[in-house]
PDB file of C-alpha atoms in Angstrom:
ATOM      1  CA  MET A1101     -62.730  20.837 -24.255  1.00 94.00           C
ATOM      2  CA  ILE A1102     -66.134  19.194 -24.177  1.00 97.00           C
ATOM      3  CA  SER A1103     -66.686  15.544 -25.116  1.00 97.00           C
ATOM      4  CA  ILE A1104     -69.989  14.407 -26.615  1.00 96.00           C
ATOM      5  CA  LYS A1105     -71.072  10.850 -27.284  1.00 93.00           C
ATOM      6  CA  GLN A1106     -71.731  10.128 -30.961  1.00 94.00           C
ATOM      7  CA  ASP A1107     -75.317   9.044 -30.328  1.00 95.00           C
ATOM      8  CA  ILE A1108     -76.019  12.430 -28.685  1.00 96.00           C
ATOM      9  CA  VAL A1109     -74.517  14.216 -31.709  1.00 95.00           C
ATOM     10  CA  ASP A1110     -76.807  12.151 -33.944  1.00 96.00           C
ATOM     11  CA  GLN A1111     -79.831  13.056 -31.776  1.00 96.00           C
ATOM     12  CA  ILE A1112     -78.974  16.767 -31.989  1.00 97.00           C
ATOM     13  CA  ILE A1113     -78.696  16.628 -35.785  1.00 96.00           C
ATOM     14  CA  THR A1114     -82.026  14.794 -36.030  1.00 97.00           C
ATOM     15  CA  HIS A1115     -83.634  17.350 -33.693  1.00 97.00           C
ATOM     16  CA  ALA A1116     -82.233  20.277 -35.696  1.00 97.00           C
ATOM     17  CA  LYS A1117     -83.536  18.860 -38.976  1.00 97.00           C
ATOM     18  CA  LYS A1118     -86.931  17.969 -37.481  1.00 97.00           C
ATOM     19  CA  ASP A1119     -87.463  21.505 -36.173  1.00 97.00           C
ATOM     20  CA  LEU A1120     -86.730  23.200 -39.508  1.00 96.00           C
ATOM     21  CA  PRO A1121     -87.339  25.954 -40.441  1.00 96.00           C
ATOM     22  CA  TYR A1122     -87.017  26.965 -36.764  1.00 96.00           C
ATOM     23  CA  GLU A1123     -83.975  26.848 -34.531  1.00 96.00           C
ATOM     24  CA  ALA A1124     -83.845  23.722 -32.387  1.00 97.00           C
ATOM     25  CA  CYS A1125     -82.607  24.028 -28.817  1.00 97.00           C
ATOM     26  CA  GLY A1126     -81.825  21.978 -25.747  1.00 98.00           C
ATOM     27  CA  TYR A1127     -79.525  21.131 -22.870  1.00 98.00           C
ATOM     28  CA  LEU A1128     -76.667  18.649 -22.739  1.00 98.00           C
ATOM     29  CA  ALA A1129     -75.771  16.991 -19.443  1.00 98.00           C
ATOM     30  CA  GLY A1130     -73.163  14.637 -18.085  1.00 97.00           C
ATOM     31  CA  ASN A1131     -70.146  14.659 -15.808  1.00 96.00           C
ATOM     32  CA  GLU A1132     -66.478  15.601 -15.941  1.00 93.00           C
ATOM     33  CA  GLY A1133     -66.826  17.349 -19.299  1.00 94.00           C
ATOM     34  CA  THR A1134     -68.438  14.405 -21.107  1.00 95.00           C
ATOM     35  CA  VAL A1135     -72.004  14.756 -22.395  1.00 97.00           C
ATOM     36  CA  THR A1136     -73.985  11.555 -21.952  1.00 94.00           C
ATOM     37  CA  ILE A1137     -77.583  12.790 -22.161  1.00 96.00           C
ATOM     38  CA  GLY A1138     -79.409  15.332 -24.287  1.00 97.00           C
ATOM     39  CA  TYR A1139     -82.611  17.176 -23.500  1.00 98.00           C
ATOM     40  CA  GLN A1140     -84.473  18.360 -26.580  1.00 97.00           C
ATOM     41  CA  MET A1141     -86.661  21.340 -25.884  1.00 97.00           C
ATOM     42  CA  THR A1142     -89.271  23.319 -27.737  1.00 96.00           C
ATOM     43  CA  ASN A1143     -88.193  26.647 -29.179  1.00 96.00           C
ATOM     44  CA  ALA A1144     -90.885  28.747 -27.519  1.00 95.00           C
ATOM     45  CA  ASP A1145     -90.138  31.578 -29.969  1.00 94.00           C
ATOM     46  CA  HIS A1146     -90.915  29.411 -33.029  1.00 94.00           C
ATOM     47  CA  SER A1147     -88.282  31.376 -34.940  1.00 94.00           C
ATOM     48  CA  SER A1148     -85.530  30.645 -37.437  1.00 91.00           C
ATOM     49  CA  GLU A1149     -83.442  33.516 -36.018  1.00 89.00           C
ATOM     50  CA  HIS A1150     -83.546  33.041 -32.249  1.00 89.00           C
ATOM     51  CA  PHE A1151     -84.778  30.706 -29.545  1.00 93.00           C
ATOM     52  CA  SER A1152     -85.929  30.524 -25.975  1.00 92.00           C
ATOM     53  CA  PHE A1153     -86.549  27.412 -23.931  1.00 94.00           C
ATOM     54  CA  ASP A1154     -90.032  26.425 -22.874  1.00 94.00           C
ATOM     55  CA  PRO A1155     -89.769  27.126 -19.108  1.00 94.00           C
ATOM     56  CA  SER A1156     -91.569  23.953 -18.002  1.00 96.00           C
ATOM     57  CA  GLU A1157     -89.350  21.787 -20.232  1.00 97.00           C
ATOM     58  CA  GLN A1158     -86.260  23.602 -18.973  1.00 96.00           C
ATOM     59  CA  PHE A1159     -87.251  22.946 -15.357  1.00 96.00           C
ATOM     60  CA  ARG A1160     -87.927  19.249 -16.065  1.00 97.00           C
ATOM     61  CA  ALA A1161     -84.563  18.843 -17.817  1.00 97.00           C
ATOM     62  CA  VAL A1162     -82.603  20.414 -14.959  1.00 97.00           C
ATOM     63  CA  LYS A1163     -84.512  18.370 -12.369  1.00 97.00           C
ATOM     64  CA  ASP A1164     -84.010  15.114 -14.315  1.00 98.00           C
ATOM     65  CA  ALA A1165     -80.283  15.765 -14.780  1.00 98.00           C
ATOM     66  CA  ARG A1166     -79.827  16.462 -11.075  1.00 97.00           C
ATOM     67  CA  ASN A1167     -81.840  13.368 -10.112  1.00 97.00           C
ATOM     68  CA  LYS A1168     -79.507  11.284 -12.300  1.00 97.00           C
ATOM     69  CA  GLY A1169     -76.400  12.848 -10.760  1.00 97.00           C
ATOM     70  CA  HIS A1170     -75.542  14.831 -13.896  1.00 97.00           C
ATOM     71  CA  GLN A1171     -74.642  18.452 -14.416  1.00 97.00           C
ATOM     72  CA  ILE A1172     -75.862  20.688 -17.240  1.00 97.00           C
ATOM     73  CA  LEU A1173     -72.691  21.015 -19.310  1.00 98.00           C
ATOM     74  CA  ALA A1174     -74.010  22.922 -22.331  1.00 97.00           C
ATOM     75  CA  ASN A1175     -76.934  24.394 -24.090  1.00 96.00           C
ATOM     76  CA  TYR A1176     -77.263  23.984 -27.816  1.00 97.00           C
ATOM     77  CA  HIS A1177     -79.207  25.528 -30.613  1.00 96.00           C
ATOM     78  CA  SER A1178     -79.225  25.220 -34.361  1.00 97.00           C
ATOM     79  CA  HIS A1179     -78.740  27.758 -37.097  1.00 95.00           C
ATOM     80  CA  PRO A1180     -80.915  26.540 -39.974  1.00 95.00           C
ATOM     81  CA  GLN A1181     -79.366  28.765 -42.659  1.00 93.00           C
ATOM     82  CA  THR A1182     -76.382  30.563 -41.129  1.00 92.00           C
ATOM     83  CA  PRO A1183     -72.893  29.522 -39.991  1.00 93.00           C
ATOM     84  CA  ALA A1184     -72.144  28.102 -36.543  1.00 94.00           C
ATOM     85  CA  ARG A1185     -71.210  31.379 -34.904  1.00 92.00           C
ATOM     86  CA  LEU A1186     -72.593  33.238 -31.922  1.00 90.00           C
ATOM     87  CA  SER A1187     -74.808  36.232 -32.508  1.00 87.00           C
ATOM     88  CA  LYS A1188     -74.662  39.356 -30.345  1.00 87.00           C
ATOM     89  CA  GLU A1189     -77.945  38.172 -28.818  1.00 86.00           C
ATOM     90  CA  ASP A1190     -76.427  34.750 -28.001  1.00 86.00           C
ATOM     91  CA  ILE A1191     -73.520  36.431 -26.216  1.00 87.00           C
ATOM     92  CA  HIS A1192     -75.761  38.885 -24.391  1.00 85.00           C
ATOM     93  CA  LEU A1193     -78.098  36.126 -23.158  1.00 84.00           C
ATOM     94  CA  ALA A1194     -75.307  33.763 -22.036  1.00 85.00           C
ATOM     95  CA  TYR A1195     -76.068  33.697 -18.324  1.00 83.00           C
ATOM     96  CA  ASP A1196     -73.849  30.844 -17.122  1.00 90.00           C
ATOM     97  CA  PRO A1197     -70.074  31.181 -17.607  1.00 89.00           C
ATOM     98  CA  ASP A1198     -69.540  27.571 -16.500  1.00 92.00           C
ATOM     99  CA  ILE A1199     -71.376  25.855 -19.340  1.00 95.00           C
ATOM    100  CA  SER A1200     -70.602  25.534 -23.034  1.00 96.00           C
ATOM    101  CA  TYR A1201     -72.680  27.075 -25.792  1.00 96.00           C
ATOM    102  CA  ILE A1202     -72.917  24.803 -28.821  1.00 97.00           C
ATOM    103  CA  ILE A1203     -74.234  25.821 -32.216  1.00 97.00           C
ATOM    104  CA  ILE A1204     -75.130  23.385 -34.993  1.00 96.00           C
ATOM    105  CA  SER A1205     -75.264  24.920 -38.439  1.00 96.00           C
ATOM    106  CA  LEU A1206     -77.344  23.264 -41.142  1.00 96.00           C
ATOM    107  CA  ALA A1207     -76.222  25.807 -43.774  1.00 94.00           C
ATOM    108  CA  GLU A1208     -73.852  23.288 -45.378  1.00 92.00           C
ATOM    109  CA  THR A1209     -74.505  19.765 -46.628  1.00 92.00           C
ATOM    110  CA  THR A1210     -72.773  18.345 -43.548  1.00 94.00           C
ATOM    111  CA  PRO A1211     -73.866  19.858 -40.218  1.00 96.00           C
ATOM    112  CA  VAL A1212     -71.164  21.944 -38.515  1.00 95.00           C
ATOM    113  CA  PHE A1213     -70.797  21.882 -34.708  1.00 94.00           C
ATOM    114  CA  LYS A1214     -68.953  24.584 -32.796  1.00 96.00           C
ATOM    115  CA  SER A1215     -68.656  25.120 -29.066  1.00 97.00           C
ATOM    116  CA  PHE A1216     -67.911  28.293 -27.161  1.00 97.00           C
ATOM    117  CA  LYS A1217     -67.335  29.467 -23.619  1.00 95.00           C
ATOM    118  CA  ILE A1218     -68.687  32.916 -22.799  1.00 93.00           C
ATOM    119  CA  ARG A1219     -67.491  34.821 -19.750  1.00 88.00           C
ATOM    120  CA  ASN A1220     -68.201  38.506 -19.168  1.00 85.00           C
ATOM    121  CA  GLY A1221     -69.122  38.931 -22.831  1.00 83.00           C
ATOM    122  CA  LYS A1222     -65.836  37.455 -24.056  1.00 89.00           C
ATOM    123  CA  VAL A1223     -66.067  34.462 -26.364  1.00 94.00           C
ATOM    124  CA  VAL A1224     -63.527  31.644 -26.532  1.00 94.00           C
ATOM    125  CA  ASN A1225     -63.726  28.759 -29.011  1.00 96.00           C
ATOM    126  CA  GLU A1226     -63.846  25.369 -27.347  1.00 97.00           C
ATOM    127  CA  GLU A1227     -62.731  22.057 -28.823  1.00 96.00           C
ATOM    128  CA  ILE A1228     -65.390  19.378 -29.238  1.00 96.00           C
ATOM    129  CA  LYS A1229     -64.339  15.742 -28.998  1.00 96.00           C
ATOM    130  CA  ILE A1230     -66.795  13.142 -30.325  1.00 94.00           C
ATOM    131  CA  VAL A1231     -66.554   9.887 -28.356  1.00 93.00           C
ATOM    132  CA  LYS A1232     -68.146   6.444 -28.650  1.00 86.00           C
TER     133      LYS A1232
END
């Protein structure tokens, strides 16, 4: 299970809507399975079907999280028009089996969040708990 503070959820939704029609992406950091800080990044691909982090932003986010004593707990990206499910590309590019992979779908009126763990190409759904 991964816990995410409500204000971070709200920031992710705002980011996803702001970056339309492209996928939004970023890192989520915190400790002991609770996300307390989000790092919005630029989708360097400028695509509605896939994303890649801007390398300089990615480096700054990791450095800032470490300086604050946080760990990167998840990466997130949005699906502007499709459900919150992992693509074959998402699974193939999942390089860190210790973090969560969160997808936010804007295909419905209410955004849908789903989290996954990916290890050796195997996908497991992960519960998301929204906390104050």
